[in-house]
């Protein structure tokens, strides 16, 4: 195994678990999880950090997660959750679930990383039951020219360090191109600390298939 593969497979999932399990990200997770119920598909399940935020109305979680290290790290949280959690796939772009089979889809800081996001969003539309929604919080391309410029400049290095994460993806635009509407989209810098801005333009809300 070369160094890059070792970094991506062994180190990045542990860093993600560490950096995305603090109280601040927990607040964002709790707000996303508040509207979720029934059979829930999680894109990029990671180490299961959303599980403790789900309410009693969540019956089952279907996890799509390529990283075995993240999945192993999730085992303690899965046990504490006490309801079924099944790993149903490794790539959001091709999900082995029937059409109209889940009530909610959740994505927390994952749409930045899925290589073929357009196909993943087509899969989201396919597997959602009528009335179901995608609930998300993501970082995205910033509207501020200067910050967007920094995002584009550091992207090649950042992408290599952060397991293929894209700082310069315009997530609301990607959702729109996939035929998903975002009636309650909220956007803001996650912190007032200016150096964090290229990483911290957060977009959150729900997305629903556009009526034909
Ligand atoms: C920044 S992490 C976020 C993890 C988790 N959602 C969280 O909130 O802690 C991005 C996640 O996307 C996963 N991922 C990468 N490629 C993916 C793909 N093609 N399909 C689904 N998930 C993917 C990574 O393994 C990683 O767990």
PDB file of C-alpha atoms and ligand atoms in Angstrom:
ATOM      1  CA  UNK A   1       0.000   0.000   0.000  1.00  0.00           C
ATOM      2  CA  UNK A   2       1.495   3.408  -0.977  1.00  0.00           C
ATOM      3  CA  UNK A   3       1.593   6.382   1.382  1.00  0.00           C
ATOM      4  CA  UNK A   4      -1.350   8.196  -0.228  1.00  0.00           C
ATOM      5  CA  UNK A   5      -3.602   5.136   0.026  1.00  0.00           C
ATOM      6  CA  UNK A   6      -2.515   4.500   3.599  1.00  0.00           C
ATOM      7  CA  UNK A   7      -3.235   8.149   4.492  1.00  0.00           C
ATOM      8  CA  UNK A   8      -6.693   8.070   2.867  1.00  0.00           C
ATOM      9  CA  UNK A   9      -7.718   4.685   4.213  1.00  0.00           C
ATOM     10  CA  UNK A  10      -6.184   4.678   7.708  1.00  0.00           C
ATOM     11  CA  UNK A  11      -5.625   8.288   8.787  1.00  0.00           C
ATOM     12  CA  UNK A  12      -8.383  10.405   7.183  1.00  0.00           C
ATOM     13  CA  UNK A  13     -11.314   8.422   8.698  1.00  0.00           C
ATOM     14  CA  UNK A  14      -9.782   8.814  12.170  1.00  0.00           C
ATOM     15  CA  UNK A  15      -9.200  12.549  11.638  1.00  0.00           C
ATOM     16  CA  UNK A  16     -12.803  12.947  10.431  1.00  0.00           C
ATOM     17  CA  UNK A  17     -14.048  11.131  13.525  1.00  0.00           C
ATOM     18  CA  UNK A  18     -11.968  13.433  15.756  1.00  0.00           C
ATOM     19  CA  UNK A  19     -12.687  16.744  14.077  1.00  0.00           C
ATOM     20  CA  UNK A  20     -16.396  16.214  13.403  1.00  0.00           C
ATOM     21  CA  UNK A  21     -17.492  14.912  16.794  1.00  0.00           C
ATOM     22  CA  UNK A  22     -17.227  18.106  18.841  1.00  0.00           C
ATOM     23  CA  UNK A  23     -20.083  20.104  20.393  1.00  0.00           C
ATOM     24  CA  UNK A  24     -20.260  22.689  17.617  1.00  0.00           C
ATOM     25  CA  UNK A  25     -20.741  20.152  14.821  1.00  0.00           C
ATOM     26  CA  UNK A  26     -23.089  18.323  17.211  1.00  0.00           C
ATOM     27  CA  UNK A  27     -25.380  21.374  17.174  1.00  0.00           C
ATOM     28  CA  UNK A  28     -25.558  21.299  13.370  1.00  0.00           C
ATOM     29  CA  UNK A  29     -26.170  17.536  13.415  1.00  0.00           C
ATOM     30  CA  UNK A  30     -28.983  17.880  15.958  1.00  0.00           C
ATOM     31  CA  UNK A  31     -30.786  20.425  13.772  1.00  0.00           C
ATOM     32  CA  UNK A  32     -30.463  18.183  10.699  1.00  0.00           C
ATOM     33  CA  UNK A  33     -31.595  15.079  12.590  1.00  0.00           C
ATOM     34  CA  UNK A  34     -34.632  16.819  14.102  1.00  0.00           C
ATOM     35  CA  UNK A  35     -36.786  16.335  10.988  1.00  0.00           C
ATOM     36  CA  UNK A  36     -35.720  12.790  10.169  1.00  0.00           C
ATOM     37  CA  UNK A  37     -37.922   9.731  10.636  1.00  0.00           C
ATOM     38  CA  UNK A  38     -38.704   6.176   9.535  1.00  0.00           C
ATOM     39  CA  UNK A  39     -36.213   4.267   7.392  1.00  0.00           C
ATOM     40  CA  UNK A  40     -33.225   6.584   7.022  1.00  0.00           C
ATOM     41  CA  UNK A  41     -30.492   6.315   4.415  1.00  0.00           C
ATOM     42  CA  UNK A  42     -27.218   7.986   5.419  1.00  0.00           C
ATOM     43  CA  UNK A  43     -24.814   8.936   2.654  1.00  0.00           C
ATOM     44  CA  UNK A  44     -21.237   8.776   3.963  1.00  0.00           C
ATOM     45  CA  UNK A  45     -22.207   7.350   7.366  1.00  0.00           C
ATOM     46  CA  UNK A  46     -18.623   7.791   8.604  1.00  0.00           C
ATOM     47  CA  UNK A  47     -18.190   6.651  12.207  1.00  0.00           C
ATOM     48  CA  UNK A  48     -21.895   6.964  13.074  1.00  0.00           C
ATOM     49  CA  UNK A  49     -21.715  10.382  14.720  1.00  0.00           C
ATOM     50  CA  UNK A  50     -25.297  11.267  13.735  1.00  0.00           C
ATOM     51  CA  UNK A  51     -26.829   8.282  15.522  1.00  0.00           C
ATOM     52  CA  UNK A  52     -27.036   9.879  18.971  1.00  0.00           C
ATOM     53  CA  UNK A  53     -29.002  12.804  17.467  1.00  0.00           C
ATOM     54  CA  UNK A  54     -31.819  10.748  15.959  1.00  0.00           C
ATOM     55  CA  UNK A  55     -35.156  10.808  17.756  1.00  0.00           C
ATOM     56  CA  UNK A  56     -37.417   7.883  18.572  1.00  0.00           C
ATOM     57  CA  UNK A  57     -39.188   8.280  15.210  1.00  0.00           C
ATOM     58  CA  UNK A  58     -36.172   6.836  13.382  1.00  0.00           C
ATOM     59  CA  UNK A  59     -36.756   3.084  12.945  1.00  0.00           C
ATOM     60  CA  UNK A  60     -33.676   1.992  11.043  1.00  0.00           C
ATOM     61  CA  UNK A  61     -30.541   3.463   9.499  1.00  0.00           C
ATOM     62  CA  UNK A  62     -29.169   2.248   6.169  1.00  0.00           C
ATOM     63  CA  UNK A  63     -25.543   3.294   5.848  1.00  0.00           C
ATOM     64  CA  UNK A  64     -23.540   3.930   2.672  1.00  0.00           C
ATOM     65  CA  UNK A  65     -19.884   4.174   3.680  1.00  0.00           C
ATOM     66  CA  UNK A  66     -16.762   3.140   1.756  1.00  0.00           C
ATOM     67  CA  UNK A  67     -14.333   3.264   4.682  1.00  0.00           C
ATOM     68  CA  UNK A  68     -13.895   0.063   6.708  1.00  0.00           C
ATOM     69  CA  UNK A  69     -11.983   2.013   9.379  1.00  0.00           C
ATOM     70  CA  UNK A  70     -14.900   4.443   9.822  1.00  0.00           C
ATOM     71  CA  UNK A  71     -17.386   1.556   9.893  1.00  0.00           C
ATOM     72  CA  UNK A  72     -15.372  -0.243  12.581  1.00  0.00           C
ATOM     73  CA  UNK A  73     -15.149   2.969  14.625  1.00  0.00           C
ATOM     74  CA  UNK A  74     -18.952   3.240  14.394  1.00  0.00           C
ATOM     75  CA  UNK A  75     -19.546  -0.051  16.205  1.00  0.00           C
ATOM     76  CA  UNK A  76     -19.787   1.451  19.720  1.00  0.00           C
ATOM     77  CA  UNK A  77     -22.252   4.112  18.554  1.00  0.00           C
ATOM     78  CA  UNK A  78     -24.289   1.491  16.674  1.00  0.00           C
ATOM     79  CA  UNK A  79     -24.529  -0.622  19.815  1.00  0.00           C
ATOM     80  CA  UNK A  80     -25.609   2.382  21.895  1.00  0.00           C
ATOM     81  CA  UNK A  81     -28.231   3.341  19.263  1.00  0.00           C
ATOM     82  CA  UNK A  82     -30.043   0.065  19.868  1.00  0.00           C
ATOM     83  CA  UNK A  83     -31.982   0.048  16.595  1.00  0.00           C
ATOM     84  CA  UNK A  84     -31.017  -1.651  13.313  1.00  0.00           C
ATOM     85  CA  UNK A  85     -28.121  -0.108  11.381  1.00  0.00           C
ATOM     86  CA  UNK A  86     -27.156  -1.871   8.143  1.00  0.00           C
ATOM     87  CA  UNK A  87     -24.286  -1.054   5.824  1.00  0.00           C
ATOM     88  CA  UNK A  88     -26.026  -1.238   2.444  1.00  0.00           C
ATOM     89  CA  UNK A  89     -23.263   0.032   0.164  1.00  0.00           C
ATOM     90  CA  UNK A  90     -19.895   1.617  -0.441  1.00  0.00           C
ATOM     91  CA  UNK A  91     -20.719   4.336  -2.957  1.00  0.00           C
ATOM     92  CA  UNK A  92     -23.571   6.833  -2.948  1.00  0.00           C
ATOM     93  CA  UNK A  93     -23.452   6.887  -6.742  1.00  0.00           C
ATOM     94  CA  UNK A  94     -24.811   3.345  -6.909  1.00  0.00           C
ATOM     95  CA  UNK A  95     -27.072   2.273  -4.057  1.00  0.00           C
ATOM     96  CA  UNK A  96     -28.422  -1.244  -3.873  1.00  0.00           C
ATOM     97  CA  UNK A  97     -31.892  -0.339  -2.572  1.00  0.00           C
ATOM     98  CA  UNK A  98     -35.259  -0.543  -4.355  1.00  0.00           C
ATOM     99  CA  UNK A  99     -36.985   2.551  -5.752  1.00  0.00           C
ATOM    100  CA  UNK A 100     -39.071   4.512  -3.211  1.00  0.00           C
ATOM    101  CA  UNK A 101     -37.788   2.511  -0.234  1.00  0.00           C
ATOM    102  CA  UNK A 102     -36.627   5.119   2.339  1.00  0.00           C
ATOM    103  CA  UNK A 103     -38.404   7.921   4.215  1.00  0.00           C
ATOM    104  CA  UNK A 104     -35.435  10.262   4.674  1.00  0.00           C
ATOM    105  CA  UNK A 105     -31.898  10.625   3.381  1.00  0.00           C
ATOM    106  CA  UNK A 106     -29.215  12.300   5.518  1.00  0.00           C
ATOM    107  CA  UNK A 107     -25.934  13.791   4.355  1.00  0.00           C
ATOM    108  CA  UNK A 108     -23.659  15.597   6.802  1.00  0.00           C
ATOM    109  CA  UNK A 109     -20.433  16.905   5.246  1.00  0.00           C
ATOM    110  CA  UNK A 110     -20.468  14.159   2.603  1.00  0.00           C
ATOM    111  CA  UNK A 111     -21.607  15.779  -0.647  1.00  0.00           C
ATOM    112  CA  UNK A 112     -18.200  17.504  -0.737  1.00  0.00           C
ATOM    113  CA  UNK A 113     -16.461  14.135  -1.008  1.00  0.00           C
ATOM    114  CA  UNK A 114     -18.570  11.783  -3.157  1.00  0.00           C
ATOM    115  CA  UNK A 115     -16.675  11.727  -6.478  1.00  0.00           C
ATOM    116  CA  UNK A 116     -19.783  11.370  -8.690  1.00  0.00           C
ATOM    117  CA  UNK A 117     -22.208  13.609  -6.813  1.00  0.00           C
ATOM    118  CA  UNK A 118     -24.653  13.951  -9.744  1.00  0.00           C
ATOM    119  CA  UNK A 119     -25.198  10.175  -9.800  1.00  0.00           C
ATOM    120  CA  UNK A 120     -25.522  10.072  -5.993  1.00  0.00           C
ATOM    121  CA  UNK A 121     -28.233  12.739  -6.087  1.00  0.00           C
ATOM    122  CA  UNK A 122     -30.051  10.809  -8.830  1.00  0.00           C
ATOM    123  CA  UNK A 123     -29.930   7.804  -6.491  1.00  0.00           C
ATOM    124  CA  UNK A 124     -31.334   9.934  -3.649  1.00  0.00           C
ATOM    125  CA  UNK A 125     -34.294  10.885  -5.837  1.00  0.00           C
ATOM    126  CA  UNK A 126     -34.816   7.261  -6.857  1.00  0.00           C
ATOM    127  CA  UNK A 127     -34.824   5.739  -3.362  1.00  0.00           C
ATOM    128  CA  UNK A 128     -36.900   8.427  -1.585  1.00  0.00           C
ATOM    129  CA  UNK A 129     -40.537   7.565  -0.949  1.00  0.00           C
ATOM    130  CA  UNK A 130     -43.082  10.202  -2.061  1.00  0.00           C
ATOM    131  CA  UNK A 131     -42.953  13.064   0.446  1.00  0.00           C
ATOM    132  CA  UNK A 132     -39.473  12.066   1.614  1.00  0.00           C
ATOM    133  CA  UNK A 133     -36.608  14.528   1.833  1.00  0.00           C
ATOM    134  CA  UNK A 134     -32.847  14.777   1.870  1.00  0.00           C
ATOM    135  CA  UNK A 135     -31.714  16.447   5.131  1.00  0.00           C
ATOM    136  CA  UNK A 136     -28.265  17.958   4.943  1.00  0.00           C
ATOM    137  CA  UNK A 137     -25.526  20.129   6.330  1.00  0.00           C
ATOM    138  CA  UNK A 138     -22.513  20.659   4.093  1.00  0.00           C
ATOM    139  CA  UNK A 139     -19.715  23.110   3.469  1.00  0.00           C
ATOM    140  CA  UNK A 140     -19.868  24.744   0.068  1.00  0.00           C
ATOM    141  CA  UNK A 141     -18.317  27.228  -2.332  1.00  0.00           C
ATOM    142  CA  UNK A 142     -18.566  30.609  -0.593  1.00  0.00           C
ATOM    143  CA  UNK A 143     -20.442  33.542  -2.161  1.00  0.00           C
ATOM    144  CA  UNK A 144     -17.678  35.956  -1.074  1.00  0.00           C
ATOM    145  CA  UNK A 145     -15.310  36.378  -4.044  1.00  0.00           C
ATOM    146  CA  UNK A 146     -12.162  36.502  -1.945  1.00  0.00           C
ATOM    147  CA  UNK A 147     -13.052  33.395   0.069  1.00  0.00           C
ATOM    148  CA  UNK A 148     -14.079  31.489  -3.084  1.00  0.00           C
ATOM    149  CA  UNK A 149     -10.728  32.447  -4.620  1.00  0.00           C
ATOM    150  CA  UNK A 150      -8.889  30.964  -1.635  1.00  0.00           C
ATOM    151  CA  UNK A 151     -11.043  27.837  -1.805  1.00  0.00           C
ATOM    152  CA  UNK A 152     -10.137  27.328  -5.473  1.00  0.00           C
ATOM    153  CA  UNK A 153      -6.434  27.991  -4.865  1.00  0.00           C
ATOM    154  CA  UNK A 154      -6.038  25.555  -1.973  1.00  0.00           C
ATOM    155  CA  UNK A 155      -8.369  22.897  -3.414  1.00  0.00           C
ATOM    156  CA  UNK A 156      -5.696  20.774  -5.171  1.00  0.00           C
ATOM    157  CA  UNK A 157      -3.682  20.373  -1.948  1.00  0.00           C
ATOM    158  CA  UNK A 158      -6.716  20.164   0.347  1.00  0.00           C
ATOM    159  CA  UNK A 159      -8.353  17.515  -1.828  1.00  0.00           C
ATOM    160  CA  UNK A 160      -5.278  15.298  -1.557  1.00  0.00           C
ATOM    161  CA  UNK A 161      -5.017  15.773   2.226  1.00  0.00           C
ATOM    162  CA  UNK A 162      -8.713  15.397   2.994  1.00  0.00           C
ATOM    163  CA  UNK A 163      -9.690  12.220   1.188  1.00  0.00           C
ATOM    164  CA  UNK A 164     -11.025  13.892  -1.955  1.00  0.00           C
ATOM    165  CA  UNK A 165     -13.067  16.604  -0.191  1.00  0.00           C
ATOM    166  CA  UNK A 166     -13.992  19.569  -2.457  1.00  0.00           C
ATOM    167  CA  UNK A 167     -13.977  23.029  -0.890  1.00  0.00           C
ATOM    168  CA  UNK A 168     -15.065  24.557  -4.185  1.00  0.00           C
ATOM    169  CA  UNK A 169     -18.261  22.567  -4.797  1.00  0.00           C
ATOM    170  CA  UNK A 170     -21.399  24.681  -5.016  1.00  0.00           C
ATOM    171  CA  UNK A 171     -23.734  22.311  -3.161  1.00  0.00           C
ATOM    172  CA  UNK A 172     -27.016  24.255  -3.607  1.00  0.00           C
ATOM    173  CA  UNK A 173     -26.275  24.485  -7.350  1.00  0.00           C
ATOM    174  CA  UNK A 174     -25.560  20.725  -7.495  1.00  0.00           C
ATOM    175  CA  UNK A 175     -28.877  20.035  -5.739  1.00  0.00           C
ATOM    176  CA  UNK A 176     -30.690  22.284  -8.211  1.00  0.00           C
ATOM    177  CA  UNK A 177     -29.043  20.584 -11.208  1.00  0.00           C
ATOM    178  CA  UNK A 178     -30.212  17.229  -9.828  1.00  0.00           C
ATOM    179  CA  UNK A 179     -33.836  18.439  -9.792  1.00  0.00           C
ATOM    180  CA  UNK A 180     -33.984  18.900  -6.025  1.00  0.00           C
ATOM    181  CA  UNK A 181     -35.575  22.025  -4.556  1.00  0.00           C
ATOM    182  CA  UNK A 182     -34.395  23.503  -1.247  1.00  0.00           C
ATOM    183  CA  UNK A 183     -37.312  25.459   0.225  1.00  0.00           C
ATOM    184  CA  UNK A 184     -35.696  26.022   3.630  1.00  0.00           C
ATOM    185  CA  UNK A 185     -32.041  26.482   2.657  1.00  0.00           C
ATOM    186  CA  UNK A 186     -30.014  28.346   5.282  1.00  0.00           C
ATOM    187  CA  UNK A 187     -26.460  29.537   4.667  1.00  0.00           C
ATOM    188  CA  UNK A 188     -23.811  31.198   6.805  1.00  0.00           C
ATOM    189  CA  UNK A 189     -20.205  31.129   7.891  1.00  0.00           C
ATOM    190  CA  UNK A 190     -20.004  28.605  10.693  1.00  0.00           C
ATOM    191  CA  UNK A 191     -17.602  30.696  12.728  1.00  0.00           C
ATOM    192  CA  UNK A 192     -16.561  34.327  12.967  1.00  0.00           C
ATOM    193  CA  UNK A 193     -12.880  33.375  12.723  1.00  0.00           C
ATOM    194  CA  UNK A 194     -11.827  34.671   9.250  1.00  0.00           C
ATOM    195  CA  UNK A 195      -9.109  32.026   8.504  1.00  0.00           C
ATOM    196  CA  UNK A 196     -11.751  29.293   8.908  1.00  0.00           C
ATOM    197  CA  UNK A 197     -13.962  30.776   6.187  1.00  0.00           C
ATOM    198  CA  UNK A 198     -12.751  28.711   3.209  1.00  0.00           C
ATOM    199  CA  UNK A 199     -13.777  25.613   5.213  1.00  0.00           C
ATOM    200  CA  UNK A 200     -16.814  27.095   6.883  1.00  0.00           C
ATOM    201  CA  UNK A 201     -19.463  28.371   4.456  1.00  0.00           C
ATOM    202  CA  UNK A 202     -22.180  26.017   5.688  1.00  0.00           C
ATOM    203  CA  UNK A 203     -25.386  25.230   3.816  1.00  0.00           C
ATOM    204  CA  UNK A 204     -28.166  23.353   5.578  1.00  0.00           C
ATOM    205  CA  UNK A 205     -31.797  22.448   5.112  1.00  0.00           C
ATOM    206  CA  UNK A 206     -33.852  19.902   3.250  1.00  0.00           C
ATOM    207  CA  UNK A 207     -34.117  19.042  -0.423  1.00  0.00           C
ATOM    208  CA  UNK A 208     -37.088  17.473  -2.146  1.00  0.00           C
ATOM    209  CA  UNK A 209     -37.612  16.207  -5.692  1.00  0.00           C
ATOM    210  CA  UNK A 210     -39.088  18.936  -7.860  1.00  0.00           C
ATOM    211  CA  UNK A 211     -42.719  18.251  -8.821  1.00  0.00           C
ATOM    212  CA  UNK A 212     -42.877  17.152 -12.477  1.00  0.00           C
TER     213      UNK A 212
HETATM  214  C1  LIG B   1     -16.106  14.392   5.842  1.00  0.00           C
HETATM  215  S1  LIG B   1     -16.628  12.761   6.007  1.00  0.00           S
HETATM  216  C2  LIG B   1     -18.212  12.947   6.862  1.00  0.00           C
HETATM  217  C3  LIG B   1     -18.616  11.685   7.570  1.00  0.00           C
HETATM  218  C4  LIG B   1     -19.988  11.730   8.265  1.00  0.00           C
HETATM  219  N1  LIG B   1     -21.051  11.996   7.336  1.00  0.00           N
HETATM  220  C5  LIG B   1     -20.011  12.727   9.390  1.00  0.00           C
HETATM  221  O1  LIG B   1     -20.888  13.593   9.393  1.00  0.00           O
HETATM  222  O2  LIG B   1     -19.171  12.618  10.296  1.00  0.00           O
HETATM  223  C6  LIG B   1     -17.089  12.265   4.374  1.00  0.00           C
HETATM  224  C7  LIG B   1     -17.568  10.837   4.319  1.00  0.00           C
HETATM  225  O3  LIG B   1     -17.935  10.496   2.981  1.00  0.00           O
HETATM  226  C8  LIG B   1     -17.517   9.173   2.751  1.00  0.00           C
HETATM  227  N2  LIG B   1     -17.459   8.916   1.295  1.00  0.00           N
HETATM  228  C9  LIG B   1     -16.406   9.068   0.457  1.00  0.00           C
HETATM  229  N3  LIG B   1     -16.741   8.681  -0.780  1.00  0.00           N
HETATM  230  C10 LIG B   1     -18.039   8.298  -0.732  1.00  0.00           C
HETATM  231  C11 LIG B   1     -18.939   7.772  -1.682  1.00  0.00           C
HETATM  232  N4  LIG B   1     -18.584   7.598  -2.972  1.00  0.00           N
HETATM  233  N5  LIG B   1     -20.183   7.450  -1.275  1.00  0.00           N
HETATM  234  C12 LIG B   1     -20.562   7.637   0.011  1.00  0.00           C
HETATM  235  N6  LIG B   1     -19.753   8.119   0.958  1.00  0.00           N
HETATM  236  C13 LIG B   1     -18.504   8.443   0.600  1.00  0.00           C
HETATM  237  C14 LIG B   1     -16.172   9.107   3.443  1.00  0.00           C
HETATM  238  O4  LIG B   1     -15.712   7.790   3.650  1.00  0.00           O
HETATM  239  C15 LIG B   1     -16.501   9.830   4.739  1.00  0.00           C
HETATM  240  O5  LIG B   1     -17.018   8.972   5.711  1.00  0.00           O
END
